[in-house]
Tab-separated table of C-alpha atoms and ligand atoms in Angstrom:
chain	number	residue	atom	x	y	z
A	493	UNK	CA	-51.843	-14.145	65.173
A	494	UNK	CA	-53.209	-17.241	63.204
A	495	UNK	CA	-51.446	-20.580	63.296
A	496	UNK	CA	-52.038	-24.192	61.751
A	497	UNK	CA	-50.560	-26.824	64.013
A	498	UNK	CA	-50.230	-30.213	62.044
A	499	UNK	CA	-53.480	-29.611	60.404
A	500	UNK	CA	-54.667	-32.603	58.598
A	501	UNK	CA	-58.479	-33.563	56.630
A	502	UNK	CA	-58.658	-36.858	55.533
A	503	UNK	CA	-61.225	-38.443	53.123
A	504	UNK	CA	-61.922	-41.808	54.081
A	505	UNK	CA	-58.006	-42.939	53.408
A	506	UNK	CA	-57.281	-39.868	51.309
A	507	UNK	CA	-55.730	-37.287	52.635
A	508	UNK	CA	-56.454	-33.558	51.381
A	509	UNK	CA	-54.312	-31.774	53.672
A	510	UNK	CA	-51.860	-33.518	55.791
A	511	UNK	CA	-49.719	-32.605	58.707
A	512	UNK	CA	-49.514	-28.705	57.622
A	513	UNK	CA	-48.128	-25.648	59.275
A	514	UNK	CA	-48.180	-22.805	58.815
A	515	UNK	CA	-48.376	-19.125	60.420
A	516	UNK	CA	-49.944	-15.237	59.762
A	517	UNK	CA	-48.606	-12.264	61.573
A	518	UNK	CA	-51.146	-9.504	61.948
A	519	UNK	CA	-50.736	-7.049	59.048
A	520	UNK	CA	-49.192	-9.054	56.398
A	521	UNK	CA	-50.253	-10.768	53.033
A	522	UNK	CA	-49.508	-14.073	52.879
A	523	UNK	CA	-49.731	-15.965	49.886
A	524	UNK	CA	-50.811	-19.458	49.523
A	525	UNK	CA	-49.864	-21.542	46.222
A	526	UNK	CA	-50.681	-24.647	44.595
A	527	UNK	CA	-52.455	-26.152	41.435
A	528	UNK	CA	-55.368	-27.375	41.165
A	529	UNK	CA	-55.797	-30.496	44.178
A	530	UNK	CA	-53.109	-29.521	46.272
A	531	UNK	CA	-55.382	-28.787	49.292
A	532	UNK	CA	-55.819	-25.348	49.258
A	533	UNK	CA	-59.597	-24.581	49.575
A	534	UNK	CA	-59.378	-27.191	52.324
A	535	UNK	CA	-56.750	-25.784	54.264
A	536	UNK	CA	-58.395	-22.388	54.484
A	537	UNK	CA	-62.019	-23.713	55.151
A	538	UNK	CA	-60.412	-25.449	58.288
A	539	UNK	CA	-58.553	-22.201	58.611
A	540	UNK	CA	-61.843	-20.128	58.836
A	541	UNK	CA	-63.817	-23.508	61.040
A	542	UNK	CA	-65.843	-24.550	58.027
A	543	UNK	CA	-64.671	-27.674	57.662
A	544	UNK	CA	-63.318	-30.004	60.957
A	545	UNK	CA	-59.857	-31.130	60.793
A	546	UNK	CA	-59.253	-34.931	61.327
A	547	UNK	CA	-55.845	-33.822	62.734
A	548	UNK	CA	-54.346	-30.472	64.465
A	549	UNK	CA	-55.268	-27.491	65.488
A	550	UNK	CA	-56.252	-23.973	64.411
A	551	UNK	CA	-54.912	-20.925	66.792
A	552	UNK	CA	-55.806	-17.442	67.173
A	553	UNK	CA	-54.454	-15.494	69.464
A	554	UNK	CA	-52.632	-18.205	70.770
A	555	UNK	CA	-56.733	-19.832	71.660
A	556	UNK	CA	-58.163	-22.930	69.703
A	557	UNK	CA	-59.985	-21.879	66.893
A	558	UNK	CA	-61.647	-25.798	66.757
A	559	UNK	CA	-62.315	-25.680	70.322
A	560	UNK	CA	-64.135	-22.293	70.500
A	561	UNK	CA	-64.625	-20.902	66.787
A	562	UNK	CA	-66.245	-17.808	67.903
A	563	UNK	CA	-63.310	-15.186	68.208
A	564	UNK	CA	-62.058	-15.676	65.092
A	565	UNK	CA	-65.354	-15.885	63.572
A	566	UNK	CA	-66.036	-12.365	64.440
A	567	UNK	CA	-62.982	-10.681	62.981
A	568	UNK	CA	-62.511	-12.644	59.700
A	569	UNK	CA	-63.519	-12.599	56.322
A	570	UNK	CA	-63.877	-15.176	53.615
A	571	UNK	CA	-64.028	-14.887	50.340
A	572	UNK	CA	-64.940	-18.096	48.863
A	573	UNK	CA	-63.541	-20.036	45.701
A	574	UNK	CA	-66.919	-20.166	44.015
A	575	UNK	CA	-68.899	-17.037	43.755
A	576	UNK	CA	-71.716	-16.816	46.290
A	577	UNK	CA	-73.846	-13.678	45.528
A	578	UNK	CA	-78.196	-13.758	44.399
A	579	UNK	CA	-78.535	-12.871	41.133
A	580	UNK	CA	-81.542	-11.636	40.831
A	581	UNK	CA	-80.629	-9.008	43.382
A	582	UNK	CA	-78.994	-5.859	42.705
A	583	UNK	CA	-74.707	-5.255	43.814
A	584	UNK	CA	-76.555	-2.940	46.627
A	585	UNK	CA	-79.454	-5.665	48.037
A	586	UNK	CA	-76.767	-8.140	48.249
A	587	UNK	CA	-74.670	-6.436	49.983
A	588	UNK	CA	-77.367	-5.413	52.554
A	589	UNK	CA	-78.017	-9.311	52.818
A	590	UNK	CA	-74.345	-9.785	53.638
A	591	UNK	CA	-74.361	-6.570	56.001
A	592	UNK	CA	-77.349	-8.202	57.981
A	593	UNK	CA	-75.673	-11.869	58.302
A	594	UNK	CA	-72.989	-9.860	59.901
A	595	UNK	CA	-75.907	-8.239	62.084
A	596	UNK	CA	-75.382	-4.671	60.695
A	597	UNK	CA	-78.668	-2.513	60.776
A	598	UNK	CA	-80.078	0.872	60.227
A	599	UNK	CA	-77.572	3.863	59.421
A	600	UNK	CA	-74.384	1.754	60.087
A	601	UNK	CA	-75.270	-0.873	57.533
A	602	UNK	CA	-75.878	1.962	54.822
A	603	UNK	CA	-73.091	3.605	55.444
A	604	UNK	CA	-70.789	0.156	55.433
A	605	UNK	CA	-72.946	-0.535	52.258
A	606	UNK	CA	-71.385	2.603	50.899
A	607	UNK	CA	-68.756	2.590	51.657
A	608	UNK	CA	-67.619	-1.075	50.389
A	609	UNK	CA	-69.335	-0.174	47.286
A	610	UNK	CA	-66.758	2.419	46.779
A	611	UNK	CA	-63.941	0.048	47.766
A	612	UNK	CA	-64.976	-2.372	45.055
A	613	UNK	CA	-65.615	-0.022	42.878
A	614	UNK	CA	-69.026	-0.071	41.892
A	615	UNK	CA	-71.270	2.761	43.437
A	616	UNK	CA	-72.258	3.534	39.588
A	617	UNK	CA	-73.720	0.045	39.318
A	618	UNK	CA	-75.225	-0.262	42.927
A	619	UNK	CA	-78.772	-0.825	41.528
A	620	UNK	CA	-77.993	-3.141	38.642
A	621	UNK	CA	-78.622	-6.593	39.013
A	622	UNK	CA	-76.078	-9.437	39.154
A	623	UNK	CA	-77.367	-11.273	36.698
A	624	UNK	CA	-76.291	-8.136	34.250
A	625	UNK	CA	-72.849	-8.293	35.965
A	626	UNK	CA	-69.310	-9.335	34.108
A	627	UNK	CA	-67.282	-12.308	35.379
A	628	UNK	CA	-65.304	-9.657	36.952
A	629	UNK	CA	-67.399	-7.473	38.388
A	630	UNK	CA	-69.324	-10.630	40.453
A	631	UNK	CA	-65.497	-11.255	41.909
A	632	UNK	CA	-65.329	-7.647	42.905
A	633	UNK	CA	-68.912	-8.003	44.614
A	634	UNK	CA	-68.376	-11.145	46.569
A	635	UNK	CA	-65.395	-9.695	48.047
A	636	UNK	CA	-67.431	-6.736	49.062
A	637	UNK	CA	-69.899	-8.725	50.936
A	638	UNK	CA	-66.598	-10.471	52.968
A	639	UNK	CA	-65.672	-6.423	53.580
A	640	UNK	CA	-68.837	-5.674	55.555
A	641	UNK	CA	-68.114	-6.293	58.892
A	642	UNK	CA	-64.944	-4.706	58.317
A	643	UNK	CA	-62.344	-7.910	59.150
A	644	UNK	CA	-59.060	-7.534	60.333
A	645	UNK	CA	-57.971	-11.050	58.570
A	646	UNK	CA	-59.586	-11.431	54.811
A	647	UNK	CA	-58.923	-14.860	53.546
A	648	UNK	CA	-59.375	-14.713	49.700
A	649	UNK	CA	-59.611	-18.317	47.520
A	650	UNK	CA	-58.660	-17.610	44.160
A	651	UNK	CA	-60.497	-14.051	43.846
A	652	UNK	CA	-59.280	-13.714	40.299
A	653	UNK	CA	-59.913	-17.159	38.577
A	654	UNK	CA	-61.537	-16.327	34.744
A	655	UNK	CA	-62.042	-12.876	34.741
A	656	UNK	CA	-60.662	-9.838	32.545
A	657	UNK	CA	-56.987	-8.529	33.275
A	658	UNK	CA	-58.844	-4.951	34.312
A	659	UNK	CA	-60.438	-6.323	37.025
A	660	UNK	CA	-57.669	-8.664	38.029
A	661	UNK	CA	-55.777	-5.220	38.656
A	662	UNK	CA	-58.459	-3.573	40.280
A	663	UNK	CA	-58.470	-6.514	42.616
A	664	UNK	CA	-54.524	-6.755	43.427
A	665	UNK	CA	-54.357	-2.942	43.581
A	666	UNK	CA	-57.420	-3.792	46.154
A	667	UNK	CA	-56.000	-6.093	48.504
A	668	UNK	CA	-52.648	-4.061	48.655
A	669	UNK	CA	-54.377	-0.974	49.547
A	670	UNK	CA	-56.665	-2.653	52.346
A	671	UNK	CA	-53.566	-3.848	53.679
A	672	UNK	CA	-51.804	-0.454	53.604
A	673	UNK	CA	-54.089	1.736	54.423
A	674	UNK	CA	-56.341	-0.713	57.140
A	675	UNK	CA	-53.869	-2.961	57.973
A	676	UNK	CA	-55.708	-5.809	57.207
A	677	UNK	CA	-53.758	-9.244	57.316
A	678	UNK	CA	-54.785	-11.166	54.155
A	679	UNK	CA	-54.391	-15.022	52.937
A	680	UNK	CA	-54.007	-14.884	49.564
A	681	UNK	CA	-55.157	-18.307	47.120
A	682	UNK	CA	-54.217	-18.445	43.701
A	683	UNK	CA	-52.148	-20.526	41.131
A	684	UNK	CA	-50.836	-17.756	39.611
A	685	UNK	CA	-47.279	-16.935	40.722
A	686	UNK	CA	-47.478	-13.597	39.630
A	687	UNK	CA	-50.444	-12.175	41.561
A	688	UNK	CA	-48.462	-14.211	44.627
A	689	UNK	CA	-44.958	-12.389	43.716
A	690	UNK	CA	-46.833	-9.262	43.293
A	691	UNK	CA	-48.916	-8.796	46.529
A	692	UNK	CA	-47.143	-11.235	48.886
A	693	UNK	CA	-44.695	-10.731	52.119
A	694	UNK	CA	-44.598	-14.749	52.589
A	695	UNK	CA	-45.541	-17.755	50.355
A	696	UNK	CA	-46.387	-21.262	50.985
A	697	UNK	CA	-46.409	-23.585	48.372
A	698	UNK	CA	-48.766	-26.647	48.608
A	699	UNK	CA	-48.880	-29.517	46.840
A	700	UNK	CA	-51.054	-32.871	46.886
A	701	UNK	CA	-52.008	-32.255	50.402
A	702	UNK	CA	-48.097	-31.752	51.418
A	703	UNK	CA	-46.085	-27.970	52.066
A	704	UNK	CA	-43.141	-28.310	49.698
A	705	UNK	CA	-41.984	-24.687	50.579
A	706	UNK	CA	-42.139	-22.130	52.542
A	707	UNK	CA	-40.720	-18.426	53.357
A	708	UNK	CA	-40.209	-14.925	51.701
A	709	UNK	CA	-40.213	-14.698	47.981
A	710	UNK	CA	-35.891	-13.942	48.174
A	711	UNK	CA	-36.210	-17.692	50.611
A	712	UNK	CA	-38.092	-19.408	47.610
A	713	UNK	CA	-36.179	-18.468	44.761
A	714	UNK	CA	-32.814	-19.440	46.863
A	715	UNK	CA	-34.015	-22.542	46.766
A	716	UNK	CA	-32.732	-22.453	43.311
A	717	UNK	CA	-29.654	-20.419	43.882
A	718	UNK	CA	-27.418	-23.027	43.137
A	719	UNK	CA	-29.182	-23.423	39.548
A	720	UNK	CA	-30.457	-21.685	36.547
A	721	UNK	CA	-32.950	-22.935	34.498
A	722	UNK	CA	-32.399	-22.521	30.492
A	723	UNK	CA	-35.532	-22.864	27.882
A	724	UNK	CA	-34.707	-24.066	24.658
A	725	UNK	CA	-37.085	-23.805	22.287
A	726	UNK	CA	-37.329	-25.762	18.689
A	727	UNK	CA	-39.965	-25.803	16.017
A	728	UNK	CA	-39.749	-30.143	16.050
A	729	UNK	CA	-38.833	-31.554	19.174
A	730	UNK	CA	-38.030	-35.076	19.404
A	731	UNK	CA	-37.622	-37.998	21.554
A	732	UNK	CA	-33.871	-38.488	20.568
A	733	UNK	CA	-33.258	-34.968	21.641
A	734	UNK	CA	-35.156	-35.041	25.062
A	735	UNK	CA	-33.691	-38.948	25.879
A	736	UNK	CA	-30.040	-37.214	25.684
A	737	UNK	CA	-30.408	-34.173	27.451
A	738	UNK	CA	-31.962	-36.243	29.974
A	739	UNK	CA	-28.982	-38.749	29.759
A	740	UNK	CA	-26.564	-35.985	30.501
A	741	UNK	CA	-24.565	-35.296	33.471
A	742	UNK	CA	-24.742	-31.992	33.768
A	743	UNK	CA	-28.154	-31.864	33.207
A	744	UNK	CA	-30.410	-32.082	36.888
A	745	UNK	CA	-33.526	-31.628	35.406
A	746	UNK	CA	-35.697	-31.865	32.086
A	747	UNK	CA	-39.164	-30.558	31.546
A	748	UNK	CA	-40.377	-30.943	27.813
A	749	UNK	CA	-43.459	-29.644	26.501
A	750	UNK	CA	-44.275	-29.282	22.716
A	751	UNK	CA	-42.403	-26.820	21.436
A	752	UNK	CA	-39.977	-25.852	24.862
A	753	UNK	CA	-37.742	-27.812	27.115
A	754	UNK	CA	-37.027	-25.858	30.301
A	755	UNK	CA	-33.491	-27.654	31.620
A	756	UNK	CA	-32.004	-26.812	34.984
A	757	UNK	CA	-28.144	-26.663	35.238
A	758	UNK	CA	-25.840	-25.924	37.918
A	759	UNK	CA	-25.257	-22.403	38.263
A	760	UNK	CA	-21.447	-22.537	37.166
A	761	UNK	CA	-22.026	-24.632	33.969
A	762	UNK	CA	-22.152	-23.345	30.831
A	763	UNK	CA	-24.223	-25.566	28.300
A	764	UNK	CA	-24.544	-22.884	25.555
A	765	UNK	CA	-22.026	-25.311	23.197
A	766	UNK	CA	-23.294	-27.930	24.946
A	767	UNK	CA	-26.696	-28.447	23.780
A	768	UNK	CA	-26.042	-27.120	20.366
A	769	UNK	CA	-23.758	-30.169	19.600
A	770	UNK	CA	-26.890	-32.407	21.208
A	771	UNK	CA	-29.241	-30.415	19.246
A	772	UNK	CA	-27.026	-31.636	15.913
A	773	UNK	CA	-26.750	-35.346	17.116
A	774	UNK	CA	-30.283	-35.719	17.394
A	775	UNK	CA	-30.836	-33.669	13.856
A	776	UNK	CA	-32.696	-30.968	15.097
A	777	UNK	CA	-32.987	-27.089	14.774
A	778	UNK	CA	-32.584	-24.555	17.890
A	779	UNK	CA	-35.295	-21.535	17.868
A	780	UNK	CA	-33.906	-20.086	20.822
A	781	UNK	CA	-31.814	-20.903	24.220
A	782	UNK	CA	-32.486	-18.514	26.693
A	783	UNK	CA	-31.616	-18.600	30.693
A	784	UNK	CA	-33.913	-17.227	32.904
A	785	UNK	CA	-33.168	-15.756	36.633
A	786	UNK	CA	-35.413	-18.305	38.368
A	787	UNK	CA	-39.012	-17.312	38.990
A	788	UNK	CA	-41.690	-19.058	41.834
A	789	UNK	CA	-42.884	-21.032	38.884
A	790	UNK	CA	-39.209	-22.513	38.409
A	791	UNK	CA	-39.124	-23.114	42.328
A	792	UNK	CA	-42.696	-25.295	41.494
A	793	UNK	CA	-40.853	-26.977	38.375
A	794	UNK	CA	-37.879	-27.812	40.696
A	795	UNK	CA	-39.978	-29.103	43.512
A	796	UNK	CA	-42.566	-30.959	41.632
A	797	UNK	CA	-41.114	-31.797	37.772
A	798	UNK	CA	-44.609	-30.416	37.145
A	799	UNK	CA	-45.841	-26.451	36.054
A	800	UNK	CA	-47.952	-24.931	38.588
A	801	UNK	CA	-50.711	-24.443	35.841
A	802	UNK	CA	-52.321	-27.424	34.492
B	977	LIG	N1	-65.648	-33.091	50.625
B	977	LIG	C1	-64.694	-33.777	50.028
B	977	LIG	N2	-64.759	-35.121	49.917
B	977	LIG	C2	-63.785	-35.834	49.315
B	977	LIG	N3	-62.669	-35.284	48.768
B	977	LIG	C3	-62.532	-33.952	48.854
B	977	LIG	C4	-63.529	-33.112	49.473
B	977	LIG	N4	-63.129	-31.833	49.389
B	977	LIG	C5	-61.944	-31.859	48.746
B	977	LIG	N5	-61.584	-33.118	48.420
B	977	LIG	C6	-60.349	-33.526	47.719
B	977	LIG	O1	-59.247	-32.969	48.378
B	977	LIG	C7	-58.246	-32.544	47.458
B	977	LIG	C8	-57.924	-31.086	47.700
B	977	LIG	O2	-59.032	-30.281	47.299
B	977	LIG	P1	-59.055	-28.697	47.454
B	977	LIG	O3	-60.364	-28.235	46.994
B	977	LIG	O4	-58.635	-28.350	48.834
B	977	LIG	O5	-57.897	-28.286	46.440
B	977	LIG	P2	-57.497	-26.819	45.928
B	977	LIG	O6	-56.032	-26.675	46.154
B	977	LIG	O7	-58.381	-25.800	46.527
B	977	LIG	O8	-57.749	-26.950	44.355
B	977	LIG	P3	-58.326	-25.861	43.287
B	977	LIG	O9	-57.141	-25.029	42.871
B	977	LIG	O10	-58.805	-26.723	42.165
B	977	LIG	O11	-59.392	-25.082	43.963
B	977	LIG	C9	-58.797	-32.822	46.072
B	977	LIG	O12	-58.253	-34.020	45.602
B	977	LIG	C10	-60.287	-32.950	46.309
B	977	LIG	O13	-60.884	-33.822	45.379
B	978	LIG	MG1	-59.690	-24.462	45.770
């Protein structure tokens, strides 16, 4: 249904997206994942013809979204990154702003009103003003007002940045449910692999302008299939320690942060003896060794030697 074709932005010699692809079948949630940088909010405001692309193309429908933005236009809604609502307005006179953009009037644009209100969740606040509104509940609004003209594609940029884990559920539970029960198709932004794991059919996984991986969650984590990753974790850490594991052959890859190194082995080794006896050489005391079944965040790690939140 939507497709990027070797969609690139470029900032004077910078690029912010380059040479991505990437697809959405009608009805499903796809997920898209980076940290902070990597291009997302870029790719999707090309995506929705907000921004031009220096490179590439947009499809719908198998039609050029650059060439003739209009179709897509119609049927899609965006929620954006930054919240975009007029506080000084109640949840219900913003929403009727929103409904009008979308050219609603009269006894539709009441009823749509309505009924997004109940969507969102907050028909018992309709005539408070935003201003008087929690972190959350201003997320919960400015998705309402991209629910008006009821979209078949919602493209959401990191709906639940800084708010309360209550209405981070409300909004997950959201999304699913407008997928379920409307069949919406939805891109989803976040950096948080768990809201990804949770709602997503299909993941992409950006990084400083480039895809590093695609596919379904079971295609990402087999990425890793061949390793495990084991977190050791030690009240003193110290550069003795980290230099050996890091000198070891067995070892692929070390991430150390204060208090935890995350190591990633090959599947069949077993290090447990192992790092104990490096642990002793470099005079230092083991809290903990634990391997972990890899998550997304360990495909990020493996792919980037970074953590997805910075
Ligand atoms: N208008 C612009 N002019 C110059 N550089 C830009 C512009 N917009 C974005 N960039 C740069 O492009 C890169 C990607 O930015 P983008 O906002 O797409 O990242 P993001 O993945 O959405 O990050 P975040 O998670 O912080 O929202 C960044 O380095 C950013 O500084
Ligand atoms: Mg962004």
């Amino acid at each position: 249904m939507l497709e990027l074709v070797d969609l690139s932005k470029k900032y004077k010699q910078f690029y912010a997206v380059k040479n991505l692809n990437m697809f959405i079948e009608k009805g499903e949630i796809v997920g898209l994942l980076g940290p902070n940088g990597a291009g997302k909010s870029t790719a999707i405001s090309m995506l929705s013809s907000l921004v031009e692309p220096t490179e590439g193309d947009v499809r719908f429908n198998n039609k050029s979204v650059i060439k003739k933005p209009a179709p897509l236009r119609k049927v899609i809604g965006m929620v954006p990154q930054e919240v975009a609502l007029y506080d000084d307005l109640t949840a219900e006179e913003n929403l009727h702003f929103f409904g009008r953009i979308y050219r609603l009037t009269g006894a539709q644009l009441k009823q749509r009103v309505n009924e997004v209100l109940e969507i969102i969740g907050l028909t018992d606040r309709r005539k408070d003003i935003v201003k008087k509104f929690s972190g959350g509940m201003k997320r919960r609004l400015n998705i309402g007002a991209a629910l008006l003209h009821e979209p078949e594609v919602i493209i959401m940029d990191e709906p639940t940045v800084g708010i309360d884990p209550q209405s981070r559920n409300y909004i997950l539970e959201t999304v699913k449910r407008l997928n379920k029960e409307k069949g919406m198709t939805v891109l989803y932004t976040s950096h948080y692999m768990e809201e990804v794991e949770f709602l997503c059919d299909r993941i992409y996984i950006m990084d400083k302008g480039d895809l590093i991986a695609s596919g379904t969650k079971d295609e990402i984590k087999r990425i890793l299939s061949a390793e495990k990753t084991i977190s050791i974790q030690a009240d003193r850490l110290n550069d003795s320690f980290i230099s050996k594991l890091k000198q070891h052959p067995t070892i692929n890859r070390v991430i150390a942060e204060e208090k935890e190194i995350t190591i990633m082995v090959a599947k069949e080794i077993n290090m447990f003896s192992t790092l104990i006896k490096i642990a002793e050489d470099a005079g230092i005391e083991l809290n903990s060794v634990d391997i972990k079944t890899p998550t997304l965040e360990d495909v990020f790690l493996h792919l980037t030697g970074r953590a997805l939140r910075d």
